[in-house]
CSV table of C-alpha atoms in Angstrom, one decimal:
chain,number,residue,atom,x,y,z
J,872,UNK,CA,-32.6,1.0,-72.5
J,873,UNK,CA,-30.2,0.1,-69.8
J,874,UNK,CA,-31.4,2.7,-67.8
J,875,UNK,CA,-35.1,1.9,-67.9
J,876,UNK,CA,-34.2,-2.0,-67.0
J,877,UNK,CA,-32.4,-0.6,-64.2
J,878,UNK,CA,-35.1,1.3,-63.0
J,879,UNK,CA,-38.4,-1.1,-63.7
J,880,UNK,CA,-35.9,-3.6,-61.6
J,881,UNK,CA,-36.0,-1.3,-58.6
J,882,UNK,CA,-39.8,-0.5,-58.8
J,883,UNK,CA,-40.4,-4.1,-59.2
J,884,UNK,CA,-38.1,-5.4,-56.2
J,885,UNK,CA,-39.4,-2.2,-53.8
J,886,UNK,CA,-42.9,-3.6,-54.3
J,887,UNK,CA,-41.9,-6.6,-52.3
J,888,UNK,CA,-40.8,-4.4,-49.6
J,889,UNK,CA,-38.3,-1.9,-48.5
J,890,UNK,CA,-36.6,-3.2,-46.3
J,891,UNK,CA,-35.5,-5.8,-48.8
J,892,UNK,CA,-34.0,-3.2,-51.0
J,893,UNK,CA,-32.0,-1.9,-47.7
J,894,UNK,CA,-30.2,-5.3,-47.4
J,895,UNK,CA,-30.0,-5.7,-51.4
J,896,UNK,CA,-28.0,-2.2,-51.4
J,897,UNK,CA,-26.1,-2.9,-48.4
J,898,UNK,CA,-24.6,-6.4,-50.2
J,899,UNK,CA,-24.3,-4.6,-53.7
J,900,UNK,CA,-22.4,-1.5,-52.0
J,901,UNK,CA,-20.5,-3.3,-50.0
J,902,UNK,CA,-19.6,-5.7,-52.8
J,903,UNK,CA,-18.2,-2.4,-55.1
J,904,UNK,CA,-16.8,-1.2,-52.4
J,905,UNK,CA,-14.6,-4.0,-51.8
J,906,UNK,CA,-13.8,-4.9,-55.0
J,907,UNK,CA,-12.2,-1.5,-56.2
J,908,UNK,CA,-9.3,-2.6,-53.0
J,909,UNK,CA,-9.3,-6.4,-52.9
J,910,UNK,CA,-6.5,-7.0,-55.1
J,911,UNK,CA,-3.4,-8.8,-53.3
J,912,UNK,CA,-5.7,-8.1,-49.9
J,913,UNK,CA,-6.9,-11.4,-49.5
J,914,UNK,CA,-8.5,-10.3,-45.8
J,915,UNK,CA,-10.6,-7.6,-47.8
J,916,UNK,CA,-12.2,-10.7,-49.9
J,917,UNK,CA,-12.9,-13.0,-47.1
J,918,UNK,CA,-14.2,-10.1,-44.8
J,919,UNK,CA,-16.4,-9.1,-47.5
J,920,UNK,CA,-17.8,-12.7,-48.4
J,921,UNK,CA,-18.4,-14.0,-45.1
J,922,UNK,CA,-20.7,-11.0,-44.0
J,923,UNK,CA,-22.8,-11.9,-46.8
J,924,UNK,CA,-22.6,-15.4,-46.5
J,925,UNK,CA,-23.2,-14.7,-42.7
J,926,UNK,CA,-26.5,-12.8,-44.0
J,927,UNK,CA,-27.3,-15.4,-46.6
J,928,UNK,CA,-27.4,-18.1,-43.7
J,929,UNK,CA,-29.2,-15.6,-41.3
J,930,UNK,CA,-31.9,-15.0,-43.8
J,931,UNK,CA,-32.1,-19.0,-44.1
J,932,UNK,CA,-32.3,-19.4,-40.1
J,933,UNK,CA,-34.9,-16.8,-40.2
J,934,UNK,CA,-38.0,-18.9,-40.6
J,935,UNK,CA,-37.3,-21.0,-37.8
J,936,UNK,CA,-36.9,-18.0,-35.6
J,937,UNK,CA,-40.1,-15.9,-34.4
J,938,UNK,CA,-38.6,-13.0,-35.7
J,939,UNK,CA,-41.2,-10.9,-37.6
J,940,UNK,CA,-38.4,-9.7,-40.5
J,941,UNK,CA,-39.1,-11.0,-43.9
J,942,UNK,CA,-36.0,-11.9,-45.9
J,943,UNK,CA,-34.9,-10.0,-49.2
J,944,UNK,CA,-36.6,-11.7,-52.5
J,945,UNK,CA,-33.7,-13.1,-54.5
J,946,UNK,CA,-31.2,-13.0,-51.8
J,947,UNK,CA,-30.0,-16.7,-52.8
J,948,UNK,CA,-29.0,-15.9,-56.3
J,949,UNK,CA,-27.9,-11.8,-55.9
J,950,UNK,CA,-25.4,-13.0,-52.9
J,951,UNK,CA,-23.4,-16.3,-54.9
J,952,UNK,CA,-23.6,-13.2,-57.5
J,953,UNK,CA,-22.2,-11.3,-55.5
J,954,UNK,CA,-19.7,-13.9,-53.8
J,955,UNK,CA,-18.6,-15.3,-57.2
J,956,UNK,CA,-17.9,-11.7,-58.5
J,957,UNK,CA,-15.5,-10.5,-55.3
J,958,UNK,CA,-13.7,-13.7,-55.9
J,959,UNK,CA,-12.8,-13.1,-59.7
J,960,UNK,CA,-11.7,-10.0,-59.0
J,961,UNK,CA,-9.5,-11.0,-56.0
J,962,UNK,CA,-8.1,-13.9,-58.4
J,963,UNK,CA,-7.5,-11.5,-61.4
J,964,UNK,CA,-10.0,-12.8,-63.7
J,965,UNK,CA,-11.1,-9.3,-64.9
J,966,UNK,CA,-10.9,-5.8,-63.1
J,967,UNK,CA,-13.0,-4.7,-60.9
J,968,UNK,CA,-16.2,-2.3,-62.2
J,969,UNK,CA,-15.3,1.2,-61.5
J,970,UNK,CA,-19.0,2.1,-62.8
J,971,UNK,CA,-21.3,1.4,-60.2
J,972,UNK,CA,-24.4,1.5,-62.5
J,973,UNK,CA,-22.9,-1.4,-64.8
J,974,UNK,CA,-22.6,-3.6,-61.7
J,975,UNK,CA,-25.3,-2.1,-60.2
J,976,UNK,CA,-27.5,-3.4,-62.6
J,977,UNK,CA,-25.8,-6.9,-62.6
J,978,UNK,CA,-26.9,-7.7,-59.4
J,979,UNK,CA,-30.5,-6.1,-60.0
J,980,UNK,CA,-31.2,-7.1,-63.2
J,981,UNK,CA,-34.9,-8.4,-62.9
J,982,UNK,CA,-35.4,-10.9,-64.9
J,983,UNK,CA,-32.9,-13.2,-63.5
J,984,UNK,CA,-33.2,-11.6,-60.0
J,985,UNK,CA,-36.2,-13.9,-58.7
J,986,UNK,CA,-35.4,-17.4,-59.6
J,987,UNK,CA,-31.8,-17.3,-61.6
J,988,UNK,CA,-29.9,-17.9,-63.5
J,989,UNK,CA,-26.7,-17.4,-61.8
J,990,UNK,CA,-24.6,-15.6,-63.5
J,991,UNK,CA,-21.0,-14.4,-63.9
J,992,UNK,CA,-20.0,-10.9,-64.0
J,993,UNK,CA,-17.6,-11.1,-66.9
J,994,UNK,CA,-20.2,-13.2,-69.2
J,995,UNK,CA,-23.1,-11.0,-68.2
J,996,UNK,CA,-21.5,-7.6,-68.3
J,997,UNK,CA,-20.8,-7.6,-71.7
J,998,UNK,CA,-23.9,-8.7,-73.0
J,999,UNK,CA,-25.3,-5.5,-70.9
J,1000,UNK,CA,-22.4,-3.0,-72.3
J,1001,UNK,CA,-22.6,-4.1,-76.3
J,1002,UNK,CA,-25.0,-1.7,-78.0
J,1003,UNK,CA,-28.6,-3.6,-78.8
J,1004,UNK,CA,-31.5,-3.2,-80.1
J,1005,UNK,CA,-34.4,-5.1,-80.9
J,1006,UNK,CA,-34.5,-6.9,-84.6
J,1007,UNK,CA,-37.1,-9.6,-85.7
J,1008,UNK,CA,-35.3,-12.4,-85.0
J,1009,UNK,CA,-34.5,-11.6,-81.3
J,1010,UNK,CA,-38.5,-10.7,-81.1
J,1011,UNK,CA,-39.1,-13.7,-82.4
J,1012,UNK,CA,-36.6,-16.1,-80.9
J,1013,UNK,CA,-36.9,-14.5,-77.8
J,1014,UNK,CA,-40.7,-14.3,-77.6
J,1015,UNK,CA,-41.3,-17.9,-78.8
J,1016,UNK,CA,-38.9,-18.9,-76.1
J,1017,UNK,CA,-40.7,-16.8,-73.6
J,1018,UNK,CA,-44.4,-18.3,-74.5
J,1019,UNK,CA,-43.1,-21.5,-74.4
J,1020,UNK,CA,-42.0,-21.0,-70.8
J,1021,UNK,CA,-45.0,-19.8,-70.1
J,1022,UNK,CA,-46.5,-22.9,-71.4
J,1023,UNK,CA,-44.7,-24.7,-69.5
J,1024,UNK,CA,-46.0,-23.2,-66.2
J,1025,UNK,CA,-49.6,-22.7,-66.8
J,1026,UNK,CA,-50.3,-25.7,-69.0
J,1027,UNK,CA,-48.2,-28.6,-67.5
J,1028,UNK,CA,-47.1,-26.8,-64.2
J,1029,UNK,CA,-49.9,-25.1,-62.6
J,1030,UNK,CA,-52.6,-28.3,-63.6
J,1031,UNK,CA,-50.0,-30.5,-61.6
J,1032,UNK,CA,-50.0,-28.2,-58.4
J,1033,UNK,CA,-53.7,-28.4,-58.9
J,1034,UNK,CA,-53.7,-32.3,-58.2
J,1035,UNK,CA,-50.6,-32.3,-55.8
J,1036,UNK,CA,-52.6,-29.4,-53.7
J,1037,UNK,CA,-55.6,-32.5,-53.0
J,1038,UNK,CA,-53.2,-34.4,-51.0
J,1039,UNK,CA,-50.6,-31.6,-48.9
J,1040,UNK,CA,-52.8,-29.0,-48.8
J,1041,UNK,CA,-53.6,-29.6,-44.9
J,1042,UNK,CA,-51.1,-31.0,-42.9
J,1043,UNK,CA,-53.5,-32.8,-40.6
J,1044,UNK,CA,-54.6,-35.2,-43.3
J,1045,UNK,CA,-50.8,-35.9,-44.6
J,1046,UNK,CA,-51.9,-39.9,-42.9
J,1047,UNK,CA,-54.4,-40.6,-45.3
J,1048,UNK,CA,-52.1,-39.9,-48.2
J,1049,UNK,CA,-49.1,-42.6,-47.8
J,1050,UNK,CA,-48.1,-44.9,-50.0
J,1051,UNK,CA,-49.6,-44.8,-53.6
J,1052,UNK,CA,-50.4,-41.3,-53.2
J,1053,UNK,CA,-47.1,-40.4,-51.6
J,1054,UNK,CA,-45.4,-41.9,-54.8
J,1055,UNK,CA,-48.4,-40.0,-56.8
J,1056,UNK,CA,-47.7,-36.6,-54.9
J,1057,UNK,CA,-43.8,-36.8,-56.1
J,1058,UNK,CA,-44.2,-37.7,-59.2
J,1059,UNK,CA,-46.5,-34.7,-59.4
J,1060,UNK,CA,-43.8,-32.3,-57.9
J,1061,UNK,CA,-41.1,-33.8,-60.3
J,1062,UNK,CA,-43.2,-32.8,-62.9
J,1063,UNK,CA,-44.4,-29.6,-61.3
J,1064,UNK,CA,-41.0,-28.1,-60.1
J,1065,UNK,CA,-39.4,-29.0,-63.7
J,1066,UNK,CA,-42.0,-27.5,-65.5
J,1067,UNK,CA,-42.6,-24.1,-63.2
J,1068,UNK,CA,-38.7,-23.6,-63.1
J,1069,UNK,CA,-37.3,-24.4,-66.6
J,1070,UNK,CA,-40.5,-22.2,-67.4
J,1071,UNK,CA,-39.5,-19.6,-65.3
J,1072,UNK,CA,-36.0,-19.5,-66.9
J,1073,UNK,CA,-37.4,-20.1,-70.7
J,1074,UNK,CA,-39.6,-16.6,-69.7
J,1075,UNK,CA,-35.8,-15.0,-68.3
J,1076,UNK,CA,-33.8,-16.1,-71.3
J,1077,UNK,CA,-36.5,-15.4,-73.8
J,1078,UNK,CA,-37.2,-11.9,-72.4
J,1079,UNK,CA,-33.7,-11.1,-72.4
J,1080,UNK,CA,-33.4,-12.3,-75.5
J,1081,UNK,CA,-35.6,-9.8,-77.2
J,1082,UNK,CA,-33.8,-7.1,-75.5
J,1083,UNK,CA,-30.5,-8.6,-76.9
J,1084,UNK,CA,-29.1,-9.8,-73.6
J,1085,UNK,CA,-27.3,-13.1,-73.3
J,1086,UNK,CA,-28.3,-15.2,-70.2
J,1087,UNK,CA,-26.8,-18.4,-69.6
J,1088,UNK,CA,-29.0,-22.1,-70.3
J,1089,UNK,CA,-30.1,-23.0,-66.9
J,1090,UNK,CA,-31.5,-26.6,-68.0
J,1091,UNK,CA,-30.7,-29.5,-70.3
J,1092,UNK,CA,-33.3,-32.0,-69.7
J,1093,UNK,CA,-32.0,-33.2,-66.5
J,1094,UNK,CA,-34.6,-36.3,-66.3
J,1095,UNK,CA,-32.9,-37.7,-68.7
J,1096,UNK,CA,-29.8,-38.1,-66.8
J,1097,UNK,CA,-28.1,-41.7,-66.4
J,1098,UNK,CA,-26.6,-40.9,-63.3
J,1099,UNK,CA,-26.5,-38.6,-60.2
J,1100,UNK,CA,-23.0,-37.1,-61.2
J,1101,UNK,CA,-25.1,-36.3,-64.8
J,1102,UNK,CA,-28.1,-34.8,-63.2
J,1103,UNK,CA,-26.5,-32.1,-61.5
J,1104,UNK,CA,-24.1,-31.2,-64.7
J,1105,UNK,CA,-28.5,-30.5,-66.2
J,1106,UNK,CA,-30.4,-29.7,-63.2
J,1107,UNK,CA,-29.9,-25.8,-62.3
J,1108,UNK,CA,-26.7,-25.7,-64.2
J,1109,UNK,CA,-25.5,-22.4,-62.8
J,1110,UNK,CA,-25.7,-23.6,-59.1
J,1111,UNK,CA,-23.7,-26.7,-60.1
J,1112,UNK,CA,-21.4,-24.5,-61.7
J,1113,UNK,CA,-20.8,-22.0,-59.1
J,1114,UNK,CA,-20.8,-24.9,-56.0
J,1115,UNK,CA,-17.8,-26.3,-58.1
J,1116,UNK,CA,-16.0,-23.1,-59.0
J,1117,UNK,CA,-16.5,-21.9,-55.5
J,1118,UNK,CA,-16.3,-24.6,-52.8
J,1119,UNK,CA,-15.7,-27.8,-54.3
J,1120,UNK,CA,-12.2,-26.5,-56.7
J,1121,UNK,CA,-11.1,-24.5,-53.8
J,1122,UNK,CA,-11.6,-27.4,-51.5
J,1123,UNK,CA,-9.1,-29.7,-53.5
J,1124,UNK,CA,-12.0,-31.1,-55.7
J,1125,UNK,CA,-11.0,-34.3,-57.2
J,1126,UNK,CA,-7.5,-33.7,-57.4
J,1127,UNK,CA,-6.9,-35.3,-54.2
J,1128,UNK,CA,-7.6,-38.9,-52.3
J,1129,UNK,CA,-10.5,-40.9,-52.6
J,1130,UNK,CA,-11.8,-40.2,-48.9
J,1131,UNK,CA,-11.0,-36.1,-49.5
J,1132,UNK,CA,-13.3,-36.0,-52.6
J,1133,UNK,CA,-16.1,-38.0,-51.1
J,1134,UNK,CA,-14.9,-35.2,-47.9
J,1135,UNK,CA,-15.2,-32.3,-50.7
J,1136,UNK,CA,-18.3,-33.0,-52.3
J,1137,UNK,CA,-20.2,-33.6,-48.9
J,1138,UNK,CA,-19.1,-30.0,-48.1
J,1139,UNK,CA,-20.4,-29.2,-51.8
J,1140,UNK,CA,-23.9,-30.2,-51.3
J,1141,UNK,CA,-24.5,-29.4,-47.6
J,1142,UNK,CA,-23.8,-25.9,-48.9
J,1143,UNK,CA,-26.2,-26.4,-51.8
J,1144,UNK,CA,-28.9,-27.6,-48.7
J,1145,UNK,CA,-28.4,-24.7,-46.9
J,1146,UNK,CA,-28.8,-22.6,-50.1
J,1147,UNK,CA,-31.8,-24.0,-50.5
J,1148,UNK,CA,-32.9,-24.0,-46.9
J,1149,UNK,CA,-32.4,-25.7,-43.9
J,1150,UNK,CA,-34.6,-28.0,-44.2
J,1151,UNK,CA,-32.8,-29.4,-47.4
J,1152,UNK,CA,-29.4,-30.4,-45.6
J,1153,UNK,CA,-30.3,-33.5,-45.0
J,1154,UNK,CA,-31.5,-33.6,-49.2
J,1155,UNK,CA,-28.2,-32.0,-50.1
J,1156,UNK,CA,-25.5,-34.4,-48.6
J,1157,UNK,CA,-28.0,-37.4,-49.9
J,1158,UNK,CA,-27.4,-36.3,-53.1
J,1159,UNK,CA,-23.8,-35.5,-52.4
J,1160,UNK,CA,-23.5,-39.3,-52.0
J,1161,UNK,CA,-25.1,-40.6,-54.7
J,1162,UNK,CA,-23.0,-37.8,-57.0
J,1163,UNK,CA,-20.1,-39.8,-54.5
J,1164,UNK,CA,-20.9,-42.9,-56.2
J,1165,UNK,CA,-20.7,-41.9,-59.7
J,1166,UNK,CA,-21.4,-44.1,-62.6
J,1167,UNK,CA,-20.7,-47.3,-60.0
J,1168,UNK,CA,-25.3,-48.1,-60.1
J,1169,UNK,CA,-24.7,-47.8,-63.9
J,1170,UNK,CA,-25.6,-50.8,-65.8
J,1171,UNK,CA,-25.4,-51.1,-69.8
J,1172,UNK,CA,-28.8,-50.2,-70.6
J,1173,UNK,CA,-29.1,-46.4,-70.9
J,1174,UNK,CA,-33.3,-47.2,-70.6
J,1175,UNK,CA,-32.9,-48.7,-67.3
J,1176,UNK,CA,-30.2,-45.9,-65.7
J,1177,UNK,CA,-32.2,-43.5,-66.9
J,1178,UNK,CA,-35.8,-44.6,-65.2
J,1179,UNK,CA,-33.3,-45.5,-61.9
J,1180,UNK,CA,-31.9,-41.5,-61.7
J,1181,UNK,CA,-35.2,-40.7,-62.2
J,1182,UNK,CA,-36.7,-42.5,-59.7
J,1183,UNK,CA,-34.2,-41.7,-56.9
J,1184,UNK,CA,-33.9,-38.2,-57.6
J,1185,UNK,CA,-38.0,-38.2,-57.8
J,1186,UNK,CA,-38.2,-39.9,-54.2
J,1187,UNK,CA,-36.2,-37.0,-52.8
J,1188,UNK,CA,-38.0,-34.4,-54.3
J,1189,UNK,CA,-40.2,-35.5,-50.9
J,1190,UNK,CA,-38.2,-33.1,-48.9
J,1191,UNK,CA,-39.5,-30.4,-50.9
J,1192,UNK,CA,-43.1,-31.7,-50.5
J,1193,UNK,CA,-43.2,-31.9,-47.1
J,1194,UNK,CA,-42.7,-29.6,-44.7
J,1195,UNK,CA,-40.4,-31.3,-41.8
J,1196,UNK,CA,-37.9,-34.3,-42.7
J,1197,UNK,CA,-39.4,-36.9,-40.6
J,1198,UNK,CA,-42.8,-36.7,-42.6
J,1199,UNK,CA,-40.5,-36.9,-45.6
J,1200,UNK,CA,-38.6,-40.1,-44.6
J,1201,UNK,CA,-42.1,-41.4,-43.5
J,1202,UNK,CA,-43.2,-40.8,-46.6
J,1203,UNK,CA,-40.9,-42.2,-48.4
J,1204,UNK,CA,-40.8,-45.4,-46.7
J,1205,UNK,CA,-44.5,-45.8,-47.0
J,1206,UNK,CA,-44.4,-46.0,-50.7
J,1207,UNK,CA,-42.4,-49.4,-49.9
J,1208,UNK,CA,-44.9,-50.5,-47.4
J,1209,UNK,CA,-48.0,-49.5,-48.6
J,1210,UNK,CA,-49.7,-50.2,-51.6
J,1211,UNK,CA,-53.1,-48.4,-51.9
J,1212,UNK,CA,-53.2,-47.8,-55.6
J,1213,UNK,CA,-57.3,-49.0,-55.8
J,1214,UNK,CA,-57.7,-46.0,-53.4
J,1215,UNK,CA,-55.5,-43.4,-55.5
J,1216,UNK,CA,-57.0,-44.6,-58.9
J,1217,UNK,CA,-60.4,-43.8,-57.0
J,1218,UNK,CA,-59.4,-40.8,-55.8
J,1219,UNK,CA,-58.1,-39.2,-59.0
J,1220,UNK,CA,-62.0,-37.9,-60.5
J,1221,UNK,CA,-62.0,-35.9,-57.0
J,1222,UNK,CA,-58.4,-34.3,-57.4
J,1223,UNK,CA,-59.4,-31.1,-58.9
J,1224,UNK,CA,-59.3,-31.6,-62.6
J,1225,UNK,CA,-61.7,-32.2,-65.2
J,1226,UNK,CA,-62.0,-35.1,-67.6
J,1227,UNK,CA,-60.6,-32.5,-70.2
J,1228,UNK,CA,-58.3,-31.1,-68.0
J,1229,UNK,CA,-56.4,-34.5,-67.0
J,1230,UNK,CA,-56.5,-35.2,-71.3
J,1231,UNK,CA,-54.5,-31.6,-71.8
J,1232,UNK,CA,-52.4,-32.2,-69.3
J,1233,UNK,CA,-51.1,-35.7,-70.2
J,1234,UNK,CA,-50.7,-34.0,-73.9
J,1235,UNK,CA,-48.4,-31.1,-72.8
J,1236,UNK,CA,-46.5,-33.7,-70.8
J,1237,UNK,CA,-45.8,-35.5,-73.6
J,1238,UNK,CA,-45.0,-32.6,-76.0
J,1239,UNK,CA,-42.3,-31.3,-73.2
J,1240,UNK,CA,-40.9,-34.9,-72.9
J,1241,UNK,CA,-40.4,-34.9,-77.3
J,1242,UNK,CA,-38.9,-31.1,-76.7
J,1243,UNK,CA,-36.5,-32.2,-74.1
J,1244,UNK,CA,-35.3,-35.3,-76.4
J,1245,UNK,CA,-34.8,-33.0,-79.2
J,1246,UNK,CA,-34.3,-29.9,-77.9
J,1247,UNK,CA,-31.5,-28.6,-79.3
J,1248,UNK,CA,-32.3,-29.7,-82.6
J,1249,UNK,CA,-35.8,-28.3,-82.5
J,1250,UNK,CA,-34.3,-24.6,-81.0
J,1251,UNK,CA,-32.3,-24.6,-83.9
J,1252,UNK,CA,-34.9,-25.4,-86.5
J,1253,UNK,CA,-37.6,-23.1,-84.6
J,1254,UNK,CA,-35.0,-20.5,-85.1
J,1255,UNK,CA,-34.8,-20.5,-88.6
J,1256,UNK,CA,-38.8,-20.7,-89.5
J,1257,UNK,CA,-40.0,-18.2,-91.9
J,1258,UNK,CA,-42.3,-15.3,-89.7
J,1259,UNK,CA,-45.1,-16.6,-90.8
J,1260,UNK,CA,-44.2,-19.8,-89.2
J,1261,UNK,CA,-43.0,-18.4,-86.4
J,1262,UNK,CA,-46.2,-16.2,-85.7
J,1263,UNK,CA,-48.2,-19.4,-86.2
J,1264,UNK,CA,-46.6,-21.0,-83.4
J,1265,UNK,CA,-46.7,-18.1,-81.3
J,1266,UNK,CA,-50.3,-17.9,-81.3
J,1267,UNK,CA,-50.4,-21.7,-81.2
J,1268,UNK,CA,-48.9,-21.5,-77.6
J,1269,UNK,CA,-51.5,-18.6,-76.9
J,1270,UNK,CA,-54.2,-20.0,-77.7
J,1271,UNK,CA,-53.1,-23.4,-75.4
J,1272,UNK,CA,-52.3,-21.6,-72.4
J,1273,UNK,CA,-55.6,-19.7,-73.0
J,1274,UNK,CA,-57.9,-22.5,-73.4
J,1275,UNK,CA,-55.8,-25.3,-70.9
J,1276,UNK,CA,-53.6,-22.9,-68.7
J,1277,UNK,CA,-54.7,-22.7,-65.1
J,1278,UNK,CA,-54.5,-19.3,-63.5
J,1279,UNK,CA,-56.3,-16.4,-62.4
J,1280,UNK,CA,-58.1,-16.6,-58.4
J,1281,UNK,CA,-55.6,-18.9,-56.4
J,1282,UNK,CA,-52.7,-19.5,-59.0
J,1283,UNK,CA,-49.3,-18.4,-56.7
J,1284,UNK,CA,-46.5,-18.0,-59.0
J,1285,UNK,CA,-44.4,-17.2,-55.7
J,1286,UNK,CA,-45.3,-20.2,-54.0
J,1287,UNK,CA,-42.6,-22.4,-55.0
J,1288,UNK,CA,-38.8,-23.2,-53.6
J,1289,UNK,CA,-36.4,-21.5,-56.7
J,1290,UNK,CA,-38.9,-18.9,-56.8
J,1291,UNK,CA,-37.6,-15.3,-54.9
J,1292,UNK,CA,-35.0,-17.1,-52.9
């Protein structure tokens, strides 16, 4: 089984180019290379992460370049792999792989490949090494987790790009939708980016799941979050997990003076902007002060902290939205100046769904928001349903993202930050 994951993984990365899989071997060569001499050779470690760092940032610098070279898919998440794996070793955390297929197929494995999660080599190794095979309950766990990811993105993500398309689709008309739609258009993403990249990871975990590998929860209903400092221990858990092991720790992390930690986490999240793209510096250290800040905007009632982290961390998203950060700043300061709702709730027949549409939309919204406030509970219980239940739900979430998904002609799974970074 190991095997044939190893192998669909390289048929399905080659198809997004060759040259990728050049640069993909050259970091996951190099990586086992090193590794197998880095203990008590400190050089050997840092040598070996900054050239992929260095490529990391290269490949980030590339779209501002007019260079005509496309940049590995999954290069973001196979290189903190990567990283975080060279430094464990260096720091005696486990041994170093003398297999090169095992970590060969760490750093490959597809389903996590393309949008995370980012995973550890000790954690993930061993789920990869134990002997599996596929029972009912990890078909059935594992697939209901998988449709419901797929529900996610074609039912509540997909309708949402649908209606955030109307207004950033052409750049030339980003004037005419300030304000209320500008407020409209990031309330959309929120909903958008949540849905397609919890979805994506539901589809990782659940497909994993049924092949009895363990991957690690990416997502714990981050909008729920009371705070800035909360939303990043929810929001792309791995990421937050590996910025702290890797950079913020090492950096003194809070063990130090107040100036230092306010010194360390800046550093923190302009790495997690550049991650992201360089676009999203300026988003990264924003964030990095409002983590900075802590529980100080925190008032008594849980309600009201919870709609405030919300609606900062919603008016950021912008920088996602739009494409340079002056029209992002613009746009968030016209949702304080102008206030066109009349115009947005005459524009919304025109946006691209149907009456019917709009109605299955708001439904799945609300169904994700009831998951999300009980969603460990509910995992557990789902878990235990008799098959017949469990089948009956299955083709429950079928038949919606049959009947209200939107895909086919013009739906771009790619097209979206996390996605093939």
């Amino acid at each position: 089984m190991n095997l044939i994951l190893f192998l669909v993984g390289l048929v399905i990365y080659a198809s997004y180019g060759i040259g990728g899989m050049a640069f993909l071997a050259f970091s996951l060569l190099t990586a086992y290379v090193a590794a197998r001499f880095v203990k008590g050779r400190k050089w050997v470690m840092i040598l070996t992460v900054a050239v992929n760092a260095a490529l990391l940032v290269f490949f980030k610098v590339l779209p501002y370049t007019k260079l005509t070279l496309i940049a590995p898919f999954g290069v973001s998440y196979y290189t903190f792999q990567i990283i975080s794996y060279l430094v464990d070793v260096y720091r005696g955390k486990y041994e170093a792989e003398r297999n090169l297929f095992w970590f060969a197929l760490y750093v490959t494995y597809i389903p996590h490949l393309f949008s995370g999660p980012i995973e550890r080599y000790d954690l993930m190794c061993q789920s990869l090494k134990d002997k599996r095979r596929i029972t009912w309950q990890s078909l059935s766990d594992g697939g209901l987790r998988a449709l419901w990811g797929a529900f996610k993105i074609f039912v509540i993500s997909a309708p949402a790009g649908v209606l955030l398309s109307h207004m950033i689709a052409d750049p030339k008309k980003f004037g005419e939708y300030t304000g209320a739609f500008a407020l409209f258009a990031m309330l959309l993403y929120a909903v958008q980016l949540y849905a397609n990249f919890s979805g994506t990871m539901d589809v990782a975990i659940g497909v994993s799941r049924i092949w009895g590998i363990g991957l690690s929860e990416n997502f714990d209903a981050p909008y729920f979050s009371q705070s800035f400092k909360e939303f990043w221990r929810r929001w792309h858990i791995t990421l937050g997990a590996w910025l702290r092991d890797y950079i913020y720790i090492p950096l003194g992390g809070s063990r130090c003076g107040k100036v230092r930690r306010v010194f360390n986490l800046l550093v923190t999240f302009f790495v997690s902007g550049i991650w992201h793209g360089l676009h999203y510096i300026l988003w990264g250290l924003i964030n990095g002060v409002f983590v900075a800040v802590g529980d100080k905007l925190k008032t008594r009632w849980k309600p009201l902290n919870i709609a405030g982290t919300f609606c900062l961390v919603t008016l950021l998203w912008a920088f996602f939205i739009w494409p340079d950060t002056v029209t992002a700043l613009t746009m968030i300061g016209s949702v304080f100046t102008t206030f066109n709702y009349g115009a947005l709730f005459a524009a919304l027949p025109t946006m691209g769904l149907s009456a019917g549409g709009g109605i299955a939309f708001g439904v799945a919204l609300i169904l994700l928001w009831l998951f999300d406030l009980k969603r460990e509970t509910l995992s557990a219980k789902a878990s235990a349903f008799r098959p017949e239940a469990k089948v009956a739900i299955a083709g429950a979430l079928t038949l919606a993202i049959l009947l209200f998904g939107v895909y086919g002609i013009g739906f771009d799974f790619g097209g979206f930050v996390y996605t093939g970074m």
